[in-house]
């Protein structure tokens, strides 16, 4: 009777040997060899970032789990209940699938059941607040159109205070700076594996932080590191002098507040007609970018100025029969500003004070659950700070709004 060998997981070489003993790559063992040796630094650094399981039944979701090298180490070093998600393109039609990998050397066989969906185009197949942690490693740079959907969905499925780990190549790495200086193109070649087979957009460290903050996370740790094997020389010298020239970004962040943006203006453009209406209350500075349409100026702390007409969209929970907005305006020498709140054929007009905020309420028919309610805020005239001698701001402004909500309450 043969005796099973035990893998030596106390050294880098032992971990590499253990991972390469599995048959995921079939007869193409050289592909597996290249993958593991290229990724081992990032895998080990990521493992060090993962917090211990906070409870016996703590759950961890690994997005893009295939080829399961991180998964194998998670099973050895952590006690999380693991769930997996992959995306292999439209050729896979079943939402739930499984893969089996084996190591003859160490007499191990693992069957991994996974959910199949596109993380930037589809909602995740999990309930709200169902995970303690999510691994989002080496995926961000492959996304083609909507990374904030992915981060917002990660936020949704995490428990309050749950963590996400994001790893991604650093756009500012020394090799990119060198190639640009030499007149070389730094974009990835087109891939025979399709749009997701290449790096479509890489990120700087500050962009990763902004992306997480806009999605409702607080960054707990961020590390810039050189993870790929290379000869010593100028790249190491330059990245040692400037840490943000390292080749990789590794980040641990925690869910702390609601996502405040679905289409952050620093990352998206031409998104006025694309929105994500999720709440019956819009609070400026918290979830406003999910719900506003045209006619708004940039956020100023906890409020936004309208133009002459501004759109906002609310999603009813069911039964609401009143729209309330908390609003103010600066008067000028022509007198106060009048604001009209519109919903379909219903409207109310009220003169705004010149300093204090007031609540304006509009009675409407009771709303059905899930109904999208389009509200129009309109002022009788706009003006600029410059035109009335209150500064150089030439924007045409109407009213300033802190929040707007659907409610059953009376004023």
mmCIF file of C-alpha atoms in Angstrom:
data_model
loop_
_atom_site.group_PDB
_atom_site.id
_atom_site.type_symbol
_atom_site.label_atom_id
_atom_site.label_comp_id
_atom_site.label_asym_id
_atom_site.label_seq_id
_atom_site.Cartn_x
_atom_site.Cartn_y
_atom_site.Cartn_z
ATOM 1 C CA UNK A 1 0.000 0.000 0.000
ATOM 2 C CA UNK A 2 1.438 3.385 -1.014
ATOM 3 C CA UNK A 3 1.849 6.131 1.546
ATOM 4 C CA UNK A 4 0.641 9.585 0.500
ATOM 5 C CA UNK A 5 3.230 12.326 0.563
ATOM 6 C CA UNK A 6 2.528 15.494 2.507
ATOM 7 C CA UNK A 7 3.243 18.770 0.704
ATOM 8 C CA UNK A 8 5.802 21.093 2.253
ATOM 9 C CA UNK A 9 3.880 24.369 2.414
ATOM 10 C CA UNK A 10 6.386 26.158 4.628
ATOM 11 C CA UNK A 11 8.575 27.290 1.730
ATOM 12 C CA UNK A 12 7.978 29.035 -1.579
ATOM 13 C CA UNK A 13 9.502 26.104 -3.468
ATOM 14 C CA UNK A 14 7.296 23.628 -1.617
ATOM 15 C CA UNK A 15 4.155 25.619 -2.436
ATOM 16 C CA UNK A 16 5.137 25.812 -6.117
ATOM 17 C CA UNK A 17 5.719 22.051 -6.175
ATOM 18 C CA UNK A 18 2.328 21.432 -4.548
ATOM 19 C CA UNK A 19 0.409 23.655 -6.977
ATOM 20 C CA UNK A 20 2.158 22.229 -10.050
ATOM 21 C CA UNK A 21 1.250 18.695 -8.989
ATOM 22 C CA UNK A 22 -2.402 19.286 -9.965
ATOM 23 C CA UNK A 23 -3.668 18.375 -13.420
ATOM 24 C CA UNK A 24 -5.782 21.409 -14.333
ATOM 25 C CA UNK A 25 -3.600 22.182 -17.353
ATOM 26 C CA UNK A 26 -3.709 18.553 -18.538
ATOM 27 C CA UNK A 27 -0.909 17.608 -20.913
ATOM 28 C CA UNK A 28 0.098 21.255 -21.323
ATOM 29 C CA UNK A 29 2.220 21.204 -18.183
ATOM 30 C CA UNK A 30 4.497 23.965 -19.459
ATOM 31 C CA UNK A 31 1.570 26.420 -19.454
ATOM 32 C CA UNK A 32 0.940 25.577 -15.817
ATOM 33 C CA UNK A 33 4.641 25.961 -15.029
ATOM 34 C CA UNK A 34 4.726 29.450 -16.551
ATOM 35 C CA UNK A 35 1.488 30.491 -14.844
ATOM 36 C CA UNK A 36 2.520 29.382 -11.356
ATOM 37 C CA UNK A 37 6.006 30.881 -11.512
ATOM 38 C CA UNK A 38 4.588 34.160 -12.813
ATOM 39 C CA UNK A 39 1.776 34.333 -10.236
ATOM 40 C CA UNK A 40 3.357 32.864 -7.113
ATOM 41 C CA UNK A 41 4.551 36.200 -5.713
ATOM 42 C CA UNK A 42 1.123 37.741 -6.078
ATOM 43 C CA UNK A 43 -0.612 34.650 -4.653
ATOM 44 C CA UNK A 44 1.586 34.611 -1.544
ATOM 45 C CA UNK A 45 1.233 38.359 -0.962
ATOM 46 C CA UNK A 46 -2.546 38.069 -1.330
ATOM 47 C CA UNK A 47 -2.678 35.191 1.144
ATOM 48 C CA UNK A 48 -0.913 37.393 3.700
ATOM 49 C CA UNK A 49 -3.592 40.073 3.256
ATOM 50 C CA UNK A 50 -6.570 37.791 3.921
ATOM 51 C CA UNK A 51 -7.881 38.277 7.484
ATOM 52 C CA UNK A 52 -8.583 35.182 9.602
ATOM 53 C CA UNK A 53 -12.152 33.907 9.508
ATOM 54 C CA UNK A 54 -14.140 35.924 12.092
ATOM 55 C CA UNK A 55 -16.417 32.983 12.946
ATOM 56 C CA UNK A 56 -16.721 29.247 12.437
ATOM 57 C CA UNK A 57 -19.258 29.694 9.628
ATOM 58 C CA UNK A 58 -17.592 32.691 7.917
ATOM 59 C CA UNK A 59 -18.001 32.693 4.136
ATOM 60 C CA UNK A 60 -15.545 33.829 1.457
ATOM 61 C CA UNK A 61 -16.339 34.360 -2.234
ATOM 62 C CA UNK A 62 -13.501 33.953 -4.730
ATOM 63 C CA UNK A 63 -14.263 35.631 -8.055
ATOM 64 C CA UNK A 64 -12.378 34.217 -11.029
ATOM 65 C CA UNK A 65 -11.307 31.202 -8.978
ATOM 66 C CA UNK A 66 -10.049 29.140 -11.938
ATOM 67 C CA UNK A 67 -7.265 27.755 -12.012
ATOM 68 C CA UNK A 68 -7.834 27.311 -8.255
ATOM 69 C CA UNK A 69 -4.241 27.807 -7.087
ATOM 70 C CA UNK A 70 -5.334 30.427 -4.564
ATOM 71 C CA UNK A 71 -8.225 28.140 -3.650
ATOM 72 C CA UNK A 72 -5.928 25.237 -2.811
ATOM 73 C CA UNK A 73 -3.949 27.413 -0.412
ATOM 74 C CA UNK A 74 -7.120 28.862 1.110
ATOM 75 C CA UNK A 75 -8.211 25.336 1.974
ATOM 76 C CA UNK A 76 -4.856 24.700 3.654
ATOM 77 C CA UNK A 77 -4.417 27.957 5.568
ATOM 78 C CA UNK A 78 -7.929 29.319 6.265
ATOM 79 C CA UNK A 79 -11.198 27.997 7.660
ATOM 80 C CA UNK A 80 -13.642 29.967 5.502
ATOM 81 C CA UNK A 81 -16.588 28.284 3.850
ATOM 82 C CA UNK A 82 -15.678 28.921 0.208
ATOM 83 C CA UNK A 83 -17.838 29.839 -2.792
ATOM 84 C CA UNK A 84 -16.512 30.328 -6.311
ATOM 85 C CA UNK A 85 -17.467 32.226 -9.452
ATOM 86 C CA UNK A 86 -15.996 32.048 -12.956
ATOM 87 C CA UNK A 87 -16.816 33.357 -16.404
ATOM 88 C CA UNK A 88 -15.808 31.388 -19.500
ATOM 89 C CA UNK A 89 -17.910 33.291 -22.022
ATOM 90 C CA UNK A 90 -21.355 32.821 -23.490
ATOM 91 C CA UNK A 91 -20.609 29.238 -24.537
ATOM 92 C CA UNK A 92 -21.315 28.191 -20.938
ATOM 93 C CA UNK A 93 -25.070 28.425 -20.421
ATOM 94 C CA UNK A 94 -25.574 26.754 -17.039
ATOM 95 C CA UNK A 95 -25.436 29.099 -14.024
ATOM 96 C CA UNK A 96 -23.949 26.379 -11.780
ATOM 97 C CA UNK A 97 -21.086 24.116 -12.842
ATOM 98 C CA UNK A 98 -18.170 22.188 -11.387
ATOM 99 C CA UNK A 99 -14.516 21.408 -12.069
ATOM 100 C CA UNK A 100 -12.391 18.623 -10.607
ATOM 101 C CA UNK A 101 -8.607 18.729 -10.217
ATOM 102 C CA UNK A 102 -6.322 16.018 -8.872
ATOM 103 C CA UNK A 103 -2.773 15.605 -7.615
ATOM 104 C CA UNK A 104 -1.445 12.089 -8.034
ATOM 105 C CA UNK A 105 1.733 13.024 -6.187
ATOM 106 C CA UNK A 106 -0.082 14.136 -3.046
ATOM 107 C CA UNK A 107 -3.163 11.931 -3.473
ATOM 108 C CA UNK A 108 -5.616 14.837 -3.439
ATOM 109 C CA UNK A 109 -8.772 15.370 -5.486
ATOM 110 C CA UNK A 110 -10.911 18.492 -5.233
ATOM 111 C CA UNK A 111 -14.246 19.197 -6.903
ATOM 112 C CA UNK A 112 -15.144 22.876 -7.016
ATOM 113 C CA UNK A 113 -18.725 23.901 -7.697
ATOM 114 C CA UNK A 114 -18.948 27.422 -9.094
ATOM 115 C CA UNK A 115 -21.487 29.970 -10.283
ATOM 116 C CA UNK A 116 -21.053 31.213 -13.843
ATOM 117 C CA UNK A 117 -21.787 34.877 -14.607
ATOM 118 C CA UNK A 118 -20.213 38.037 -16.021
ATOM 119 C CA UNK A 119 -19.198 40.183 -13.050
ATOM 120 C CA UNK A 120 -19.501 43.527 -14.871
ATOM 121 C CA UNK A 121 -22.705 42.912 -16.815
ATOM 122 C CA UNK A 122 -24.810 40.678 -14.561
ATOM 123 C CA UNK A 123 -26.005 40.796 -10.973
ATOM 124 C CA UNK A 124 -24.187 38.377 -8.679
ATOM 125 C CA UNK A 125 -26.109 35.180 -7.924
ATOM 126 C CA UNK A 126 -26.028 35.675 -4.147
ATOM 127 C CA UNK A 127 -28.193 37.224 -1.455
ATOM 128 C CA UNK A 128 -27.450 40.579 0.168
ATOM 129 C CA UNK A 129 -24.931 40.527 3.048
ATOM 130 C CA UNK A 130 -24.127 36.849 2.548
ATOM 131 C CA UNK A 131 -20.292 36.918 2.668
ATOM 132 C CA UNK A 132 -17.618 37.972 5.138
ATOM 133 C CA UNK A 133 -15.044 38.495 2.403
ATOM 134 C CA UNK A 134 -14.589 38.629 -1.371
ATOM 135 C CA UNK A 135 -11.421 38.043 -3.400
ATOM 136 C CA UNK A 136 -11.331 40.185 -6.549
ATOM 137 C CA UNK A 137 -7.859 39.355 -7.824
ATOM 138 C CA UNK A 138 -6.429 39.994 -11.308
ATOM 139 C CA UNK A 139 -9.863 40.734 -12.785
ATOM 140 C CA UNK A 140 -10.227 44.517 -12.651
ATOM 141 C CA UNK A 141 -7.773 45.137 -15.499
ATOM 142 C CA UNK A 142 -9.689 42.741 -17.794
ATOM 143 C CA UNK A 143 -13.076 44.483 -17.490
ATOM 144 C CA UNK A 144 -14.287 46.247 -20.606
ATOM 145 C CA UNK A 145 -17.041 48.657 -19.614
ATOM 146 C CA UNK A 146 -18.399 48.727 -16.056
ATOM 147 C CA UNK A 147 -16.051 48.046 -13.116
ATOM 148 C CA UNK A 148 -18.247 50.012 -10.711
ATOM 149 C CA UNK A 149 -21.083 47.550 -11.246
ATOM 150 C CA UNK A 150 -18.717 44.825 -10.070
ATOM 151 C CA UNK A 151 -17.611 46.767 -6.977
ATOM 152 C CA UNK A 152 -21.201 47.762 -6.162
ATOM 153 C CA UNK A 153 -22.260 44.108 -6.375
ATOM 154 C CA UNK A 154 -19.337 43.056 -4.182
ATOM 155 C CA UNK A 155 -20.483 45.681 -1.668
ATOM 156 C CA UNK A 156 -24.048 44.341 -1.844
ATOM 157 C CA UNK A 157 -23.143 40.716 -1.101
ATOM 158 C CA UNK A 158 -20.724 41.619 1.716
ATOM 159 C CA UNK A 159 -21.838 41.854 5.307
ATOM 160 C CA UNK A 160 -21.346 45.296 6.923
ATOM 161 C CA UNK A 161 -17.645 45.562 7.685
ATOM 162 C CA UNK A 162 -16.832 42.686 5.343
ATOM 163 C CA UNK A 163 -13.619 42.856 3.349
ATOM 164 C CA UNK A 164 -12.643 42.809 -0.303
ATOM 165 C CA UNK A 165 -9.134 42.195 -1.570
ATOM 166 C CA UNK A 166 -8.319 43.765 -4.925
ATOM 167 C CA UNK A 167 -5.087 42.977 -6.753
ATOM 168 C CA UNK A 168 -4.240 44.436 -10.135
ATOM 169 C CA UNK A 169 -1.192 45.499 -12.174
ATOM 170 C CA UNK A 170 0.017 49.049 -11.578
ATOM 171 C CA UNK A 171 -0.433 51.322 -14.587
ATOM 172 C CA UNK A 172 2.507 53.405 -13.327
ATOM 173 C CA UNK A 173 4.997 50.533 -13.185
ATOM 174 C CA UNK A 174 8.510 51.276 -14.325
ATOM 175 C CA UNK A 175 8.256 49.177 -17.505
ATOM 176 C CA UNK A 176 5.386 51.354 -18.736
ATOM 177 C CA UNK A 177 7.280 54.564 -18.049
ATOM 178 C CA UNK A 178 10.333 53.194 -19.837
ATOM 179 C CA UNK A 179 8.347 52.034 -22.864
ATOM 180 C CA UNK A 180 6.543 55.359 -23.196
ATOM 181 C CA UNK A 181 9.859 57.206 -23.013
ATOM 182 C CA UNK A 182 11.163 54.979 -25.820
ATOM 183 C CA UNK A 183 8.074 55.618 -27.951
ATOM 184 C CA UNK A 184 6.575 52.162 -27.461
ATOM 185 C CA UNK A 185 2.872 51.399 -27.051
ATOM 186 C CA UNK A 186 1.968 50.093 -23.588
ATOM 187 C CA UNK A 187 -1.474 48.696 -24.474
ATOM 188 C CA UNK A 188 -2.006 44.935 -24.501
ATOM 189 C CA UNK A 189 -2.258 43.191 -27.894
ATOM 190 C CA UNK A 190 -5.642 41.952 -29.058
ATOM 191 C CA UNK A 191 -6.325 38.426 -27.860
ATOM 192 C CA UNK A 192 -7.675 35.345 -29.584
ATOM 193 C CA UNK A 193 -9.404 34.592 -26.280
ATOM 194 C CA UNK A 194 -11.738 37.549 -26.843
ATOM 195 C CA UNK A 195 -12.129 40.920 -25.102
ATOM 196 C CA UNK A 196 -11.463 39.475 -21.650
ATOM 197 C CA UNK A 197 -8.217 37.839 -22.772
ATOM 198 C CA UNK A 198 -6.289 41.102 -22.511
ATOM 199 C CA UNK A 199 -5.793 43.993 -20.119
ATOM 200 C CA UNK A 200 -8.405 46.515 -21.261
ATOM 201 C CA UNK A 201 -7.742 49.225 -18.657
ATOM 202 C CA UNK A 202 -5.100 49.289 -15.965
ATOM 203 C CA UNK A 203 -5.268 51.545 -12.889
ATOM 204 C CA UNK A 204 -2.986 53.747 -10.842
ATOM 205 C CA UNK A 205 -2.864 53.323 -7.045
ATOM 206 C CA UNK A 206 -4.930 56.480 -6.477
ATOM 207 C CA UNK A 207 -7.543 55.277 -8.983
ATOM 208 C CA UNK A 208 -7.925 51.966 -7.129
ATOM 209 C CA UNK A 209 -8.477 53.909 -3.901
ATOM 210 C CA UNK A 210 -11.035 56.205 -5.578
ATOM 211 C CA UNK A 211 -12.838 53.251 -7.133
ATOM 212 C CA UNK A 212 -13.195 51.557 -3.759
ATOM 213 C CA UNK A 213 -14.249 54.725 -1.939
ATOM 214 C CA UNK A 214 -16.903 55.530 -4.554
ATOM 215 C CA UNK A 215 -18.227 51.983 -4.124
ATOM 216 C CA UNK A 216 -18.720 52.282 -0.357
ATOM 217 C CA UNK A 217 -15.406 50.917 0.936
ATOM 218 C CA UNK A 218 -12.718 52.257 3.243
ATOM 219 C CA UNK A 219 -9.193 51.220 2.304
ATOM 220 C CA UNK A 220 -7.516 49.490 5.241
ATOM 221 C CA UNK A 221 -4.242 48.489 3.573
ATOM 222 C CA UNK A 222 -2.647 49.175 0.210
ATOM 223 C CA UNK A 223 0.666 47.750 -0.838
ATOM 224 C CA UNK A 224 2.733 48.383 -3.949
ATOM 225 C CA UNK A 225 5.148 45.563 -4.708
ATOM 226 C CA UNK A 226 7.386 44.055 -7.374
ATOM 227 C CA UNK A 227 5.988 40.548 -7.717
ATOM 228 C CA UNK A 228 7.307 39.291 -11.044
ATOM 229 C CA UNK A 229 10.672 37.637 -11.396
ATOM 230 C CA UNK A 230 13.143 39.740 -13.322
ATOM 231 C CA UNK A 231 16.827 40.459 -13.381
ATOM 232 C CA UNK A 232 18.143 42.961 -10.900
ATOM 233 C CA UNK A 233 18.963 46.270 -12.466
ATOM 234 C CA UNK A 234 17.347 49.558 -13.403
ATOM 235 C CA UNK A 235 13.698 48.453 -12.825
ATOM 236 C CA UNK A 236 14.444 47.553 -9.213
ATOM 237 C CA UNK A 237 16.498 50.675 -8.651
ATOM 238 C CA UNK A 238 13.788 52.940 -10.091
ATOM 239 C CA UNK A 239 10.911 51.271 -8.217
ATOM 240 C CA UNK A 240 12.916 51.468 -5.002
ATOM 241 C CA UNK A 241 13.314 55.212 -5.515
ATOM 242 C CA UNK A 242 9.619 55.686 -6.308
ATOM 243 C CA UNK A 243 7.365 53.080 -4.703
ATOM 244 C CA UNK A 244 4.436 53.925 -6.979
ATOM 245 C CA UNK A 245 6.535 52.608 -9.888
ATOM 246 C CA UNK A 246 6.248 49.025 -8.558
ATOM 247 C CA UNK A 247 4.487 46.521 -10.784
ATOM 248 C CA UNK A 248 1.511 45.528 -8.612
ATOM 249 C CA UNK A 249 -1.208 46.988 -6.384
ATOM 250 C CA UNK A 250 -2.625 44.882 -3.532
ATOM 251 C CA UNK A 251 -5.474 46.363 -1.505
ATOM 252 C CA UNK A 252 -7.587 45.332 1.481
ATOM 253 C CA UNK A 253 -10.759 47.387 1.968
ATOM 254 C CA UNK A 254 -13.881 47.056 4.100
ATOM 255 C CA UNK A 255 -17.528 47.784 3.434
ATOM 256 C CA UNK A 256 -18.436 50.792 5.563
ATOM 257 C CA UNK A 257 -20.994 53.060 3.882
ATOM 258 C CA UNK A 258 -23.449 52.917 0.952
ATOM 259 C CA UNK A 259 -21.962 53.266 -2.542
ATOM 260 C CA UNK A 260 -22.060 56.914 -3.489
ATOM 261 C CA UNK A 261 -21.524 56.489 -7.195
ATOM 262 C CA UNK A 262 -22.445 54.127 -10.001
ATOM 263 C CA UNK A 263 -20.682 56.021 -12.777
ATOM 264 C CA UNK A 264 -17.894 58.073 -11.199
ATOM 265 C CA UNK A 265 -17.155 61.048 -13.480
ATOM 266 C CA UNK A 266 -13.391 60.457 -13.293
ATOM 267 C CA UNK A 267 -13.903 57.009 -14.845
ATOM 268 C CA UNK A 268 -17.003 57.312 -17.084
ATOM 269 C CA UNK A 269 -18.358 59.759 -19.621
ATOM 270 C CA UNK A 270 -21.554 60.154 -21.664
ATOM 271 C CA UNK A 271 -23.549 58.320 -18.977
ATOM 272 C CA UNK A 272 -26.401 60.832 -18.519
ATOM 273 C CA UNK A 273 -29.049 58.456 -19.860
ATOM 274 C CA UNK A 274 -27.684 55.409 -18.002
ATOM 275 C CA UNK A 275 -28.531 55.135 -14.330
ATOM 276 C CA UNK A 276 -29.135 52.602 -11.569
ATOM 277 C CA UNK A 277 -32.233 53.450 -9.548
ATOM 278 C CA UNK A 278 -32.168 51.473 -6.289
ATOM 279 C CA UNK A 279 -33.691 53.608 -3.513
ATOM 280 C CA UNK A 280 -36.700 55.748 -2.642
ATOM 281 C CA UNK A 281 -34.373 58.325 -1.061
ATOM 282 C CA UNK A 282 -31.550 60.261 -2.721
ATOM 283 C CA UNK A 283 -29.045 61.905 -0.375
ATOM 284 C CA UNK A 284 -26.502 64.150 -2.047
ATOM 285 C CA UNK A 285 -22.987 62.953 -1.372
ATOM 286 C CA UNK A 286 -24.122 59.402 -0.593
ATOM 287 C CA UNK A 287 -26.104 57.783 -3.393
ATOM 288 C CA UNK A 288 -26.910 60.721 -5.681
ATOM 289 C CA UNK A 289 -24.909 59.568 -8.702
ATOM 290 C CA UNK A 290 -26.984 56.395 -8.849
ATOM 291 C CA UNK A 291 -30.203 58.342 -9.345
ATOM 292 C CA UNK A 292 -29.706 61.729 -10.978
ATOM 293 C CA UNK A 293 -30.244 62.502 -14.635
ATOM 294 C CA UNK A 294 -29.468 65.682 -16.532
ATOM 295 C CA UNK A 295 -29.420 69.210 -15.140
ATOM 296 C CA UNK A 296 -27.078 68.959 -12.132
ATOM 297 C CA UNK A 297 -23.783 70.606 -11.253
ATOM 298 C CA UNK A 298 -20.951 68.839 -9.429
ATOM 299 C CA UNK A 299 -21.427 67.799 -5.809
ATOM 300 C CA UNK A 300 -20.481 70.408 -3.190
ATOM 301 C CA UNK A 301 -19.952 68.624 0.128
ATOM 302 C CA UNK A 302 -23.519 67.460 0.970
ATOM 303 C CA UNK A 303 -25.584 69.281 -1.666
ATOM 304 C CA UNK A 304 -25.874 69.898 -5.411
ATOM 305 C CA UNK A 305 -26.956 72.940 -7.400
ATOM 306 C CA UNK A 306 -29.510 72.410 -10.141
ATOM 307 C CA UNK A 307 -29.523 74.058 -13.517
ATOM 308 C CA UNK A 308 -32.900 75.450 -14.630
ATOM 309 C CA UNK A 309 -34.286 71.910 -14.860
ATOM 310 C CA UNK A 310 -32.892 68.850 -13.115
ATOM 311 C CA UNK A 311 -33.995 65.213 -13.203
ATOM 312 C CA UNK A 312 -33.913 62.714 -10.347
ATOM 313 C CA UNK A 313 -35.191 59.126 -10.328
ATOM 314 C CA UNK A 314 -36.521 57.228 -7.309
ATOM 315 C CA UNK A 315 -37.548 53.592 -6.844
ATOM 316 C CA UNK A 316 -40.684 53.052 -4.783
ATOM 317 C CA UNK A 317 -40.823 50.452 -2.035
ATOM 318 C CA UNK A 318 -44.617 50.479 -2.291
ATOM 319 C CA UNK A 319 -47.382 52.758 -1.056
ATOM 320 C CA UNK A 320 -45.499 56.055 -0.993
ATOM 321 C CA UNK A 321 -47.762 58.989 -1.839
ATOM 322 C CA UNK A 322 -45.571 62.027 -1.342
ATOM 323 C CA UNK A 323 -42.349 63.461 -2.775
ATOM 324 C CA UNK A 324 -40.357 65.662 -0.402
ATOM 325 C CA UNK A 325 -37.235 67.639 -1.258
ATOM 326 C CA UNK A 326 -35.018 69.618 1.108
ATOM 327 C CA UNK A 327 -33.901 72.654 -0.821
ATOM 328 C CA UNK A 328 -32.668 76.252 -0.664
ATOM 329 C CA UNK A 329 -31.420 79.041 -2.910
ATOM 330 C CA UNK A 330 -29.478 82.280 -2.808
ATOM 331 C CA UNK A 331 -31.666 85.201 -3.786
ATOM 332 C CA UNK A 332 -30.424 88.172 -5.797
ATOM 333 C CA UNK A 333 -31.454 91.737 -6.570
ATOM 334 C CA UNK A 334 -34.245 90.439 -8.806
ATOM 335 C CA UNK A 335 -35.895 88.788 -5.820
ATOM 336 C CA UNK A 336 -36.407 85.214 -4.623
ATOM 337 C CA UNK A 337 -36.350 82.066 -6.734
ATOM 338 C CA UNK A 338 -39.484 79.973 -7.256
ATOM 339 C CA UNK A 339 -39.183 76.200 -7.523
ATOM 340 C CA UNK A 340 -41.661 73.794 -9.090
ATOM 341 C CA UNK A 341 -41.637 70.091 -8.268
ATOM 342 C CA UNK A 342 -43.116 67.975 -11.103
ATOM 343 C CA UNK A 343 -44.274 64.358 -11.279
ATOM 344 C CA UNK A 344 -46.305 63.497 -14.387
ATOM 345 C CA UNK A 345 -49.341 65.841 -14.310
ATOM 346 C CA UNK A 346 -48.802 66.735 -10.642
ATOM 347 C CA UNK A 347 -46.872 69.847 -9.623
ATOM 348 C CA UNK A 348 -46.342 72.270 -6.760
ATOM 349 C CA UNK A 349 -44.615 75.666 -6.849
ATOM 350 C CA UNK A 350 -43.048 77.383 -3.853
ATOM 351 C CA UNK A 351 -40.862 80.431 -3.308
ATOM 352 C CA UNK A 352 -37.469 79.529 -1.840
ATOM 353 C CA UNK A 353 -35.825 81.332 1.085
ATOM 354 C CA UNK A 354 -32.528 83.093 0.529
ATOM 355 C CA UNK A 355 -30.578 81.218 3.197
ATOM 356 C CA UNK A 356 -32.311 78.425 5.130
ATOM 357 C CA UNK A 357 -33.274 75.062 3.667
ATOM 358 C CA UNK A 358 -36.974 74.209 3.513
ATOM 359 C CA UNK A 359 -38.950 71.055 2.739
ATOM 360 C CA UNK A 360 -41.272 71.106 -0.258
ATOM 361 C CA UNK A 361 -43.799 68.282 -0.547
ATOM 362 C CA UNK A 362 -45.836 67.087 -3.525
ATOM 363 C CA UNK A 363 -48.768 64.698 -3.068
ATOM 364 C CA UNK A 364 -48.924 61.967 -5.718
ATOM 365 C CA UNK A 365 -50.939 58.749 -6.236
ATOM 366 C CA UNK A 366 -49.626 55.785 -4.196
ATOM 367 C CA UNK A 367 -46.657 54.090 -5.861
ATOM 368 C CA UNK A 368 -46.293 50.403 -6.637
ATOM 369 C CA UNK A 369 -43.296 48.508 -5.259
ATOM 370 C CA UNK A 370 -40.421 48.679 -7.730
ATOM 371 C CA UNK A 371 -41.964 51.551 -9.693
ATOM 372 C CA UNK A 372 -39.448 54.074 -11.042
ATOM 373 C CA UNK A 373 -40.573 57.611 -10.252
ATOM 374 C CA UNK A 374 -39.153 60.370 -12.463
ATOM 375 C CA UNK A 375 -39.129 63.750 -10.714
ATOM 376 C CA UNK A 376 -38.361 67.085 -12.366
ATOM 377 C CA UNK A 377 -37.116 70.050 -10.338
ATOM 378 C CA UNK A 378 -37.556 73.375 -12.151
ATOM 379 C CA UNK A 379 -36.750 76.960 -11.143
ATOM 380 C CA UNK A 380 -38.260 80.049 -12.715
ATOM 381 C CA UNK A 381 -34.816 81.513 -13.504
ATOM 382 C CA UNK A 382 -31.107 80.865 -13.083
ATOM 383 C CA UNK A 383 -28.218 83.183 -12.319
ATOM 384 C CA UNK A 384 -24.499 82.984 -11.594
ATOM 385 C CA UNK A 385 -22.480 84.109 -8.596
ATOM 386 C CA UNK A 386 -20.429 86.291 -10.917
ATOM 387 C CA UNK A 387 -23.515 88.069 -12.248
ATOM 388 C CA UNK A 388 -24.536 89.263 -8.781
ATOM 389 C CA UNK A 389 -21.066 90.153 -7.532
ATOM 390 C CA UNK A 390 -20.571 87.109 -5.271
ATOM 391 C CA UNK A 391 -17.463 85.647 -6.869
ATOM 392 C CA UNK A 392 -16.173 84.455 -10.211
ATOM 393 C CA UNK A 393 -18.335 81.365 -10.601
ATOM 394 C CA UNK A 394 -20.102 81.653 -13.968
ATOM 395 C CA UNK A 395 -22.194 78.474 -13.701
ATOM 396 C CA UNK A 396 -25.902 79.020 -14.207
ATOM 397 C CA UNK A 397 -27.412 77.805 -10.936
ATOM 398 C CA UNK A 398 -30.984 77.358 -9.751
ATOM 399 C CA UNK A 399 -31.706 75.688 -6.405
ATOM 400 C CA UNK A 400 -29.434 73.752 -4.075
ATOM 401 C CA UNK A 401 -30.724 70.335 -2.951
ATOM 402 C CA UNK A 402 -29.648 68.162 -0.009
ATOM 403 C CA UNK A 403 -32.061 65.253 -0.457
ATOM 404 C CA UNK A 404 -35.254 64.142 -2.162
ATOM 405 C CA UNK A 405 -37.384 61.169 -1.157
ATOM 406 C CA UNK A 406 -40.587 59.218 -1.636
ATOM 407 C CA UNK A 407 -42.448 58.859 1.629
ATOM 408 C CA UNK A 408 -45.716 58.289 3.444
ATOM 409 C CA UNK A 409 -44.964 61.038 5.939
ATOM 410 C CA UNK A 410 -46.496 64.495 6.030
ATOM 411 C CA UNK A 411 -44.485 67.710 6.213
#
